[in-house]
Every structure is written in structure tokens, then in C-alpha cells.
Coordinates of C-alpha atoms in Angstrom, one line a residue:
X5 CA 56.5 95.1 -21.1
X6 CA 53.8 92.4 -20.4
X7 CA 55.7 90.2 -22.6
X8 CA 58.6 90.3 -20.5
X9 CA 56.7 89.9 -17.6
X10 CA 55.1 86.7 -18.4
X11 CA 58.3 85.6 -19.9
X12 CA 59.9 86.2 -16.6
X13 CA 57.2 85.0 -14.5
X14 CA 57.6 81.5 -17.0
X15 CA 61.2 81.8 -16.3
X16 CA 61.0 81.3 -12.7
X17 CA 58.5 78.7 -12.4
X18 CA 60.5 76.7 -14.9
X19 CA 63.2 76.8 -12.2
X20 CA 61.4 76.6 -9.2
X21 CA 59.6 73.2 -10.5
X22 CA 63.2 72.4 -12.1
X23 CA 64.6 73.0 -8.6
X24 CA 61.7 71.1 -6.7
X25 CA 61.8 67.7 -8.9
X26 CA 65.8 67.4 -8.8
X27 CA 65.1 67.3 -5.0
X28 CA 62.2 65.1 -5.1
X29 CA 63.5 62.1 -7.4
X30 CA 67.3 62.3 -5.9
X31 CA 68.1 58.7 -3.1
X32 CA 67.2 59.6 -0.1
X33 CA 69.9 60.4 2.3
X34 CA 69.0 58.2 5.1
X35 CA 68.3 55.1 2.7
X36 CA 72.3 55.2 2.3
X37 CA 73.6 54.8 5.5
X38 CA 70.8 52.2 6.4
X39 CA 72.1 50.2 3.2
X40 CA 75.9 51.2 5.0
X41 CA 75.3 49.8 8.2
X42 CA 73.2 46.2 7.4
X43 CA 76.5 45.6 5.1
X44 CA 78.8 46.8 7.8
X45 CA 77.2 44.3 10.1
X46 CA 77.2 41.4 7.9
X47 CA 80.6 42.0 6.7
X48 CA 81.6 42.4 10.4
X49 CA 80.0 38.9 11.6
X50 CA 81.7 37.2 8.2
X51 CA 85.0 38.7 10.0
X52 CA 84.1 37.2 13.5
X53 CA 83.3 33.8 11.5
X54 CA 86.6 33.8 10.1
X55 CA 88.7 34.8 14.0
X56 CA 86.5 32.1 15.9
X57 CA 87.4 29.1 13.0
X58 CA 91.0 30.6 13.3
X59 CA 91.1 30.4 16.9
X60 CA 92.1 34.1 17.3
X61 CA 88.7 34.8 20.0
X62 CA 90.2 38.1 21.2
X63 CA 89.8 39.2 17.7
X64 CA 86.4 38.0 17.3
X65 CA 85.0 40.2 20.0
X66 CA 86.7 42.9 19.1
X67 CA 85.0 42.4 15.6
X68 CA 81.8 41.1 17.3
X69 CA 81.7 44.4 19.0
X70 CA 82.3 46.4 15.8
X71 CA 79.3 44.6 14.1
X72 CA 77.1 45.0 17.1
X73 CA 77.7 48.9 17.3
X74 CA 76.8 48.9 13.0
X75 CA 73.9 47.0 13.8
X76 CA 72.2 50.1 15.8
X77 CA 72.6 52.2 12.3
X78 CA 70.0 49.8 10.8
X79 CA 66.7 51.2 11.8
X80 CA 63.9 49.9 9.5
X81 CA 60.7 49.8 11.3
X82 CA 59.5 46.5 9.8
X83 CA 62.4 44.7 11.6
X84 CA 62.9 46.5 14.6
X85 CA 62.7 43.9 17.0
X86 CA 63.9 41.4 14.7
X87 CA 67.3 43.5 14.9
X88 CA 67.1 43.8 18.9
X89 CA 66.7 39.7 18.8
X90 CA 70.1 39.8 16.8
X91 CA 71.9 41.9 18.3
X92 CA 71.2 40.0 21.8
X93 CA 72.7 36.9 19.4
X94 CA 75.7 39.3 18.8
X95 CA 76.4 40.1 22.3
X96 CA 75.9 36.4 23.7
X97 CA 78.7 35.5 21.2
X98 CA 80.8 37.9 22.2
X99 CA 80.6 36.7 25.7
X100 CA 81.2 33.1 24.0
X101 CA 84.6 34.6 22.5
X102 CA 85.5 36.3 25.8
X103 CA 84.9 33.3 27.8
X104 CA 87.2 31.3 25.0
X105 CA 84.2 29.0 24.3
X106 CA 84.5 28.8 20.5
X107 CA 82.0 26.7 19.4
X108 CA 78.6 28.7 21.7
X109 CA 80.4 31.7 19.5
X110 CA 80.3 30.5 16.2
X111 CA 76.7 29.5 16.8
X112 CA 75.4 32.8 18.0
X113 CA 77.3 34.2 14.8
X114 CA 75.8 31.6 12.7
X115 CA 72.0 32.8 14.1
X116 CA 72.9 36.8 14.2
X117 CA 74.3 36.2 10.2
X118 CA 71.4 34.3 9.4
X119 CA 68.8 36.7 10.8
X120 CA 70.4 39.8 9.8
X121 CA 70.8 38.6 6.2
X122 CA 67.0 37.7 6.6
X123 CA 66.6 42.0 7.6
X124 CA 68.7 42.5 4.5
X125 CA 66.6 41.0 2.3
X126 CA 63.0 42.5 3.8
X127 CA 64.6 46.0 3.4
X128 CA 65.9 45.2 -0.2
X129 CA 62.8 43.9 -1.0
X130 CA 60.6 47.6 0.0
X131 CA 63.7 49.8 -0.9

């Protein structure tokens, strides 16, 4: 009886730490969609590049907008107002592209891709 007892009582700790450590060591859930939205954002300012050298500005903001609204997703406390400042740069362009001036648009994407790449590459850097 005491030797099933301890071999029970062995039993169950082995799973409970088994249990614990699988937890422990598995990608945190929130690191994910951080990772999802900085690439959503860039990808969506490389798609706004693209409209405004085509011409198509209607497009841009629309895509402008998408990027903008990704960008609130990244939340990394080293860059927090670092991602405000680009995000301002992401609406001013957008207002470029409503406004049909072209070339105050592709700067402001130009800044906002530059800075937010910048994020990127602090968060990659601690993650």
C-alpha cells in the first residue's frame, strides 16, 4: 500500500510539472499578433506605395486606412510613442491621397515605412 501511494503521489507530480513546463516554454500568445499587425502595417504601406506611383489615390487611402487601423495592434512599450508619431505620418498621407496631392503622400508613406520598419526591428531585436 505505501508503495502505491508514493508511486501515485510520483505519478502526479510528474504530470503536474509535465503540465506546468509545456505551458511555460510554449510562444506566447500575444507576441503573435504583435508580430501580425507590424507586418500587416508594413505590408499595407508597401500597398499604398505602389497605388500613389500608380496614380490610383482613392486606393491608397483606402489601403492607407487599412495600415493605420493594423498599426493600433502593435503595442510594444519601448515604441509607443514612436508608433503614435507614425501613425500621425499615416493619417497626414492619407489626407495627401484624398486631397489628390501625390507626391506630400508618398513622402508621409516614405517616413511612416521607414519609422515603422525602425519598430520592427527594436521588437525583433528583444523578441
Amino acid at each position: 500500500m505505501i508503495v502505491l501511494k508514493k508511486g501515485l503521489v510520483s505519478l502526479v507530480m510528474a504530470a503536474s510539472l509535465a503540465a506546468v513546463s509545456s505551458s511555460a516554454f510554449a510562444a506566447p500568445e500575444g507576441e503573435a499578433k504583435v508580430k501580425e499587425a507590424i507586418e500587416n502595417t508594413l505590408s499595407g504601406i508597401a500597398t499604398s506605395q505602389a497605388d500613389v506611383k500608380a496614380g490610383d489615390l482613392e486606393a491608397a487611402s483606402k489601403d492607407i486606412l487599412l495600415a493605420a487601423q493594423a498599426s493600433k495592434e502593435f503595442r510594444f512599450e519601448v515604441t509607443e510613442r514612436q508608433r503614435e508619431k507614425a501613425t500621425n505620418l499615416l493619417k497626414g498621407a492619407r489626407k495627401s491621397a484624398q486631397e489628390g496631392n501625390a507626391a506630400a503622400a508618398a513622402e508621409g508613406l516614405e517616413k511612416a515605412l521607414a519609422s515603422f520598419t525602425e519598430m520592427k526591428a527594436k521588437y525583433d531585436l528583444t523578441h
